[in-house]
Amino acid sequence: MYIFATEVDIHSQSLKDWVLVYILTGSVVLLNLFPIILPPKANSFSMDSAVYLATLFLYGLNFALQVLFIFSVIELYRNQRMSAWRHLFNFSMYCLMISGAYYSFLFFNGDIGKINVHHLFPYLISLLVYFSINVLLIFLFFYFIGQVFKGALELGVLKEACVGYSVTLLLSMVLAILLSEEKYFGLSLFIILVTILSIVFRKFLELYQLVSNRANKDHLTGLYNHGFFKETLKEQFSDCKMLKQPLTLAFLDLDDFKKYNDRNGHLQGDRLLAFFGKLLQKAVEGTSFTVARYGGEEFAILMPNTTKEDAYAFLNRLRKEVNDTYFEGVEHIPYRCLSFSCGIAEMEKDMHESDELIHRADQALYYAKAQGKNNVQLYDKHNMSLDEIRFKQDLEALEQQVKFFLSKDVYTYRHSKRVFKYALEFGSRLDELTDHERQTLVLGALIHDIGKIEVPRDILNKRGKLEKHEWEIIKKHVTWGREIVAAEKRFDDLLPLVELHHERYDGKGYPYGLKGEEIPKLARILCIIDSFDAMTTERPYQPTKTFEEALEEIERCAGTQFDPVYAAKFIAFVRKHYLPLAEMEQLN
């Protein structure tokens, strides 16, 4: 406002000057009615800067600011939906940009009033200043309203902006030449050409949007697809982490969809998915939420600037609305209504990757289904522990797998059962473990050697020392075991125990040579238990240690092979609960 008040002089202007000012203002209004629309949604590019710069080069700062002022007044009345302070911000920003371009033009010996094509340097500098002030002010604007202006952060977007401003410079010079040669006809010609250009760009954008939608949308539900959702999640995770704003993710799974499909057929099942997709789309209308079909009957809602408590209220309300919404055939599934289970997780300070948020939301969803479906669960690491029923189901499933050893390698079967027993008893005495960690340790102990199923029988049962190549095959059992366990997603928590229980604390283990606390805590504990049982179990042609000798060996290797803290605790556990029994057996 200060610049405008000090630079504009309307008293010395002739009627002819006023006519020119109004015509130039009308041109700016017209160009703003036909902006060039750019992706993503709500972005556009107006050529009005070309008019301001051309006016600046030919008639000076006074004229350019007058055109800007009259246009801003018209825009204030035309676009009343935009708040007054935003109008004022735009006006102030353009004042600074035009003034900066003007003074830099003069500083580098630019000549106001005619276009000197043999001395383009001042034009380039003035445009550079115009562009830099624009980017800086927009960046500050987004920063203060708590958003990210990616144009100033992403090289690709910045390059596109540079190209756009280069076009603006060229057009401003074209307009200036037209104005200096054929004032009103030149201006009319310019406006017609730019308007046609805007219409052509709009058509191209519509085609682009059509192709983009086909690539990013799920054809059945019309929601965003898995790939688009993952990319959006990464971007918003990064933005919210930078701005320290909440970001919440919800996974929704249609309850008993398989049963619905089996009874009503796949075509009707597809109709149900499309119907549910529309319900979700309608529910997020008017919000900044992104809803996508994550896969199968699973959906995801990404909620920026939303806490998990607000997300819970929103999704629980939606769940009740869905329960009350009838769809043909739902009366034959267990809940006799349309329902979904939902898991919610909020981004936390210790998260570094968006995949961690996905994992927690997925765990919360699994927990919601385990609680009987048709409910919404917030992620809470203490609540995510396996309940007794699920633990027993998992235990039975893993025992069935371990029983395969009975026919192939009875030693591994018995070893697995003993390690399981030690883990159960030792884990229950480790106060620092959560219930979930104790159960994970127990299940992992039972299944930790499952990869040996892939080892040839003659190597497994060989009596005598293994050859080097045979030993290399044995070492692969941890990788094979991981592949076997990974086949069922619900056992994902057991993967580190199966794969890493032969890593050593000093980094000399396998398969990766992890060191110290790089090795997951439960894998370090399992390594001690596994080694203790291997040392104390009788096998033909292999030396067997007594409990006392094995404990001395663990004590000797604490800090090299074993985690010293858990080695000491395990030694104390065995001394207290097993050595007295062993001594009694010896006496008998």
PDB file of C-alpha atoms in Angstrom, residues 286-421:
ATOM      1  CA  GLY A 286     -16.235 -31.523   1.835  1.00  0.00           C
ATOM      2  CA  THR A 287     -13.148 -32.791   3.710  1.00  0.00           C
ATOM      3  CA  SER A 288      -9.471 -33.047   2.790  1.00  0.00           C
ATOM      4  CA  PHE A 289      -9.579 -36.832   3.253  1.00  0.00           C
ATOM      5  CA  THR A 290      -8.368 -39.209   0.554  1.00  0.00           C
ATOM      6  CA  VAL A 291     -10.306 -42.433   0.205  1.00  0.00           C
ATOM      7  CA  ALA A 292      -9.025 -45.374  -1.817  1.00  0.00           C
ATOM      8  CA  ARG A 293      -9.689 -49.015  -2.487  1.00  0.00           C
ATOM      9  CA  TYR A 294      -6.606 -50.606  -0.937  1.00  0.00           C
ATOM     10  CA  GLY A 295      -7.256 -54.075  -2.309  1.00  0.00           C
ATOM     11  CA  GLY A 296     -10.059 -56.657  -2.443  1.00  0.00           C
ATOM     12  CA  GLU A 297     -12.679 -55.637   0.110  1.00  0.00           C
ATOM     13  CA  GLU A 298     -10.217 -53.422   1.999  1.00  0.00           C
ATOM     14  CA  PHE A 299     -10.404 -49.611   1.834  1.00  0.00           C
ATOM     15  CA  ALA A 300      -8.221 -46.824   3.196  1.00  0.00           C
ATOM     16  CA  ILE A 301      -8.938 -43.272   4.299  1.00  0.00           C
ATOM     17  CA  LEU A 302      -6.081 -40.841   4.741  1.00  0.00           C
ATOM     18  CA  MET A 303      -6.928 -37.958   7.057  1.00  0.00           C
ATOM     19  CA  PRO A 304      -4.469 -35.040   7.206  1.00  0.00           C
ATOM     20  CA  ASN A 305      -4.746 -32.549  10.072  1.00  0.00           C
ATOM     21  CA  THR A 306      -6.883 -35.055  11.973  1.00  0.00           C
ATOM     22  CA  THR A 307      -6.123 -36.653  15.324  1.00  0.00           C
ATOM     23  CA  LYS A 308      -6.895 -40.300  15.959  1.00  0.00           C
ATOM     24  CA  GLU A 309      -9.661 -39.313  18.395  1.00  0.00           C
ATOM     25  CA  ASP A 310     -11.413 -37.221  15.732  1.00  0.00           C
ATOM     26  CA  ALA A 311     -10.887 -40.006  13.206  1.00  0.00           C
ATOM     27  CA  TYR A 312     -12.418 -42.498  15.640  1.00  0.00           C
ATOM     28  CA  ALA A 313     -15.529 -40.309  16.098  1.00  0.00           C
ATOM     29  CA  PHE A 314     -15.859 -39.900  12.318  1.00  0.00           C
ATOM     30  CA  LEU A 315     -15.472 -43.594  11.490  1.00  0.00           C
ATOM     31  CA  ASN A 316     -17.609 -44.871  14.326  1.00  0.00           C
ATOM     32  CA  ARG A 317     -20.410 -42.559  13.170  1.00  0.00           C
ATOM     33  CA  LEU A 318     -19.897 -43.823   9.626  1.00  0.00           C
ATOM     34  CA  ARG A 319     -19.984 -47.428  10.865  1.00  0.00           C
ATOM     35  CA  LYS A 320     -23.406 -46.871  12.445  1.00  0.00           C
ATOM     36  CA  GLU A 321     -24.703 -45.209   9.285  1.00  0.00           C
ATOM     37  CA  VAL A 322     -23.461 -48.142   7.203  1.00  0.00           C
ATOM     38  CA  ASN A 323     -25.163 -50.587   9.596  1.00  0.00           C
ATOM     39  CA  ASP A 324     -28.447 -48.800   8.911  1.00  0.00           C
ATOM     40  CA  THR A 325     -27.969 -48.859   5.129  1.00  0.00           C
ATOM     41  CA  TYR A 326     -29.578 -51.822   3.402  1.00  0.00           C
ATOM     42  CA  PHE A 327     -28.042 -53.634   0.439  1.00  0.00           C
ATOM     43  CA  GLU A 328     -29.582 -56.646  -1.203  1.00  0.00           C
ATOM     44  CA  GLY A 329     -28.359 -59.920   0.274  1.00  0.00           C
ATOM     45  CA  VAL A 330     -26.774 -58.638   3.507  1.00  0.00           C
ATOM     46  CA  GLU A 331     -29.570 -60.199   5.553  1.00  0.00           C
ATOM     47  CA  HIS A 332     -27.931 -63.614   4.939  1.00  0.00           C
ATOM     48  CA  ILE A 333     -24.502 -62.794   6.415  1.00  0.00           C
ATOM     49  CA  PRO A 334     -23.810 -63.143  10.174  1.00  0.00           C
ATOM     50  CA  TYR A 335     -24.477 -59.536  11.234  1.00  0.00           C
ATOM     51  CA  ARG A 336     -27.534 -59.381   8.934  1.00  0.00           C
ATOM     52  CA  CYS A 337     -26.488 -55.884   7.892  1.00  0.00           C
ATOM     53  CA  LEU A 338     -23.763 -54.112   5.989  1.00  0.00           C
ATOM     54  CA  SER A 339     -20.798 -53.644   8.326  1.00  0.00           C
ATOM     55  CA  PHE A 340     -17.066 -53.055   8.355  1.00  0.00           C
ATOM     56  CA  SER A 341     -14.163 -53.398  10.757  1.00  0.00           C
ATOM     57  CA  CYS A 342     -11.772 -50.505  11.051  1.00  0.00           C
ATOM     58  CA  GLY A 343      -8.233 -49.939  12.376  1.00  0.00           C
ATOM     59  CA  ILE A 344      -6.876 -46.433  12.971  1.00  0.00           C
ATOM     60  CA  ALA A 345      -3.302 -45.260  13.517  1.00  0.00           C
ATOM     61  CA  GLU A 346      -1.897 -41.772  13.892  1.00  0.00           C
ATOM     62  CA  MET A 347       1.581 -40.672  12.800  1.00  0.00           C
ATOM     63  CA  GLU A 348       3.934 -40.449  15.789  1.00  0.00           C
ATOM     64  CA  LYS A 349       7.282 -38.775  16.358  1.00  0.00           C
ATOM     65  CA  ASP A 350       9.245 -42.013  16.199  1.00  0.00           C
ATOM     66  CA  MET A 351       7.962 -42.863  12.718  1.00  0.00           C
ATOM     67  CA  HIS A 352      10.332 -42.336   9.813  1.00  0.00           C
ATOM     68  CA  GLU A 353       8.525 -44.114   6.983  1.00  0.00           C
ATOM     69  CA  SER A 354       4.903 -44.079   5.868  1.00  0.00           C
ATOM     70  CA  ASP A 355       5.006 -47.893   5.861  1.00  0.00           C
ATOM     71  CA  GLU A 356       5.171 -47.811   9.672  1.00  0.00           C
ATOM     72  CA  LEU A 357       1.839 -45.994   9.728  1.00  0.00           C
ATOM     73  CA  ILE A 358       0.386 -48.585   7.360  1.00  0.00           C
ATOM     74  CA  HIS A 359       1.666 -51.405   9.552  1.00  0.00           C
ATOM     75  CA  ARG A 360       0.065 -49.955  12.694  1.00  0.00           C
ATOM     76  CA  ALA A 361      -3.257 -49.246  11.022  1.00  0.00           C
ATOM     77  CA  ASP A 362      -3.176 -52.777   9.641  1.00  0.00           C
ATOM     78  CA  GLN A 363      -2.513 -54.197  13.109  1.00  0.00           C
ATOM     79  CA  ALA A 364      -5.388 -52.172  14.538  1.00  0.00           C
ATOM     80  CA  LEU A 365      -7.655 -53.506  11.776  1.00  0.00           C
ATOM     81  CA  TYR A 366      -6.585 -57.062  12.514  1.00  0.00           C
ATOM     82  CA  TYR A 367      -7.334 -56.455  16.176  1.00  0.00           C
ATOM     83  CA  ALA A 368     -10.765 -55.013  15.300  1.00  0.00           C
ATOM     84  CA  LYS A 369     -11.638 -58.163  13.348  1.00  0.00           C
ATOM     85  CA  ALA A 370     -10.340 -60.360  16.150  1.00  0.00           C
ATOM     86  CA  GLN A 371     -12.655 -58.524  18.556  1.00  0.00           C
ATOM     87  CA  GLY A 372     -15.702 -59.764  16.655  1.00  0.00           C
ATOM     88  CA  LYS A 373     -15.846 -57.390  13.628  1.00  0.00           C
ATOM     89  CA  ASN A 374     -18.193 -54.426  13.106  1.00  0.00           C
ATOM     90  CA  ASN A 375     -16.133 -52.152  15.328  1.00  0.00           C
ATOM     91  CA  VAL A 376     -13.478 -49.432  15.158  1.00  0.00           C
ATOM     92  CA  GLN A 377     -10.153 -49.832  16.966  1.00  0.00           C
ATOM     93  CA  LEU A 378      -7.399 -47.300  17.635  1.00  0.00           C
ATOM     94  CA  TYR A 379      -3.848 -48.565  17.440  1.00  0.00           C
ATOM     95  CA  ASP A 380      -2.389 -48.996  20.907  1.00  0.00           C
ATOM     96  CA  LYS A 381       0.667 -51.176  21.308  1.00  0.00           C
ATOM     97  CA  HIS A 382      -0.603 -52.397  24.650  1.00  0.00           C
ATOM     98  CA  ASN A 383      -3.986 -53.345  23.245  1.00  0.00           C
ATOM     99  CA  MET A 384      -2.512 -54.998  20.183  1.00  0.00           C
ATOM    100  CA  SER A 385      -1.329 -58.048  22.211  1.00  0.00           C
ATOM    101  CA  LEU A 386      -2.722 -61.298  21.004  1.00  0.00           C
ATOM    102  CA  ASP A 387      -5.721 -62.418  22.955  1.00  0.00           C
ATOM    103  CA  GLU A 388      -5.769 -65.894  24.383  1.00  0.00           C
ATOM    104  CA  ILE A 389      -8.089 -67.345  21.770  1.00  0.00           C
ATOM    105  CA  ARG A 390      -6.041 -66.107  18.866  1.00  0.00           C
ATOM    106  CA  PHE A 391      -2.821 -67.166  20.608  1.00  0.00           C
ATOM    107  CA  LYS A 392      -4.131 -70.697  20.971  1.00  0.00           C
ATOM    108  CA  GLN A 393      -5.247 -70.762  17.360  1.00  0.00           C
ATOM    109  CA  ASP A 394      -1.819 -69.616  16.195  1.00  0.00           C
ATOM    110  CA  LEU A 395      -0.115 -72.105  18.476  1.00  0.00           C
ATOM    111  CA  GLU A 396      -2.149 -74.969  17.071  1.00  0.00           C
ATOM    112  CA  ALA A 397      -1.451 -73.881  13.492  1.00  0.00           C
ATOM    113  CA  LEU A 398       2.306 -73.686  14.118  1.00  0.00           C
ATOM    114  CA  GLU A 399       2.388 -77.000  15.948  1.00  0.00           C
ATOM    115  CA  GLN A 400       0.875 -78.623  12.888  1.00  0.00           C
ATOM    116  CA  GLN A 401       3.751 -77.296  10.825  1.00  0.00           C
ATOM    117  CA  VAL A 402       6.368 -78.415  13.327  1.00  0.00           C
ATOM    118  CA  LYS A 403       4.897 -81.925  13.337  1.00  0.00           C
ATOM    119  CA  PHE A 404       6.233 -82.425   9.817  1.00  0.00           C
ATOM    120  CA  PHE A 405       9.617 -82.887  11.475  1.00  0.00           C
ATOM    121  CA  LEU A 406       8.370 -86.068  13.136  1.00  0.00           C
ATOM    122  CA  SER A 407       8.791 -88.002   9.923  1.00  0.00           C
ATOM    123  CA  LYS A 408      11.862 -86.191   8.653  1.00  0.00           C
ATOM    124  CA  ASP A 409      13.960 -85.115  11.625  1.00  0.00           C
ATOM    125  CA  VAL A 410      12.703 -86.050  15.037  1.00  0.00           C
ATOM    126  CA  TYR A 411      15.610 -84.226  16.671  1.00  0.00           C
ATOM    127  CA  THR A 412      14.453 -80.848  15.277  1.00  0.00           C
ATOM    128  CA  TYR A 413      10.890 -81.593  16.370  1.00  0.00           C
ATOM    129  CA  ARG A 414      11.920 -82.311  19.949  1.00  0.00           C
ATOM    130  CA  HIS A 415      14.384 -79.408  19.952  1.00  0.00           C
ATOM    131  CA  SER A 416      11.598 -77.035  18.831  1.00  0.00           C
ATOM    132  CA  LYS A 417       9.299 -78.238  21.582  1.00  0.00           C
ATOM    133  CA  ARG A 418      11.993 -77.795  24.261  1.00  0.00           C
ATOM    134  CA  VAL A 419      12.970 -74.319  23.055  1.00  0.00           C
ATOM    135  CA  PHE A 420       9.262 -73.479  23.099  1.00  0.00           C
ATOM    136  CA  LYS A 421       9.036 -74.627  26.716  1.00  0.00           C
TER     137      LYS A 421
END
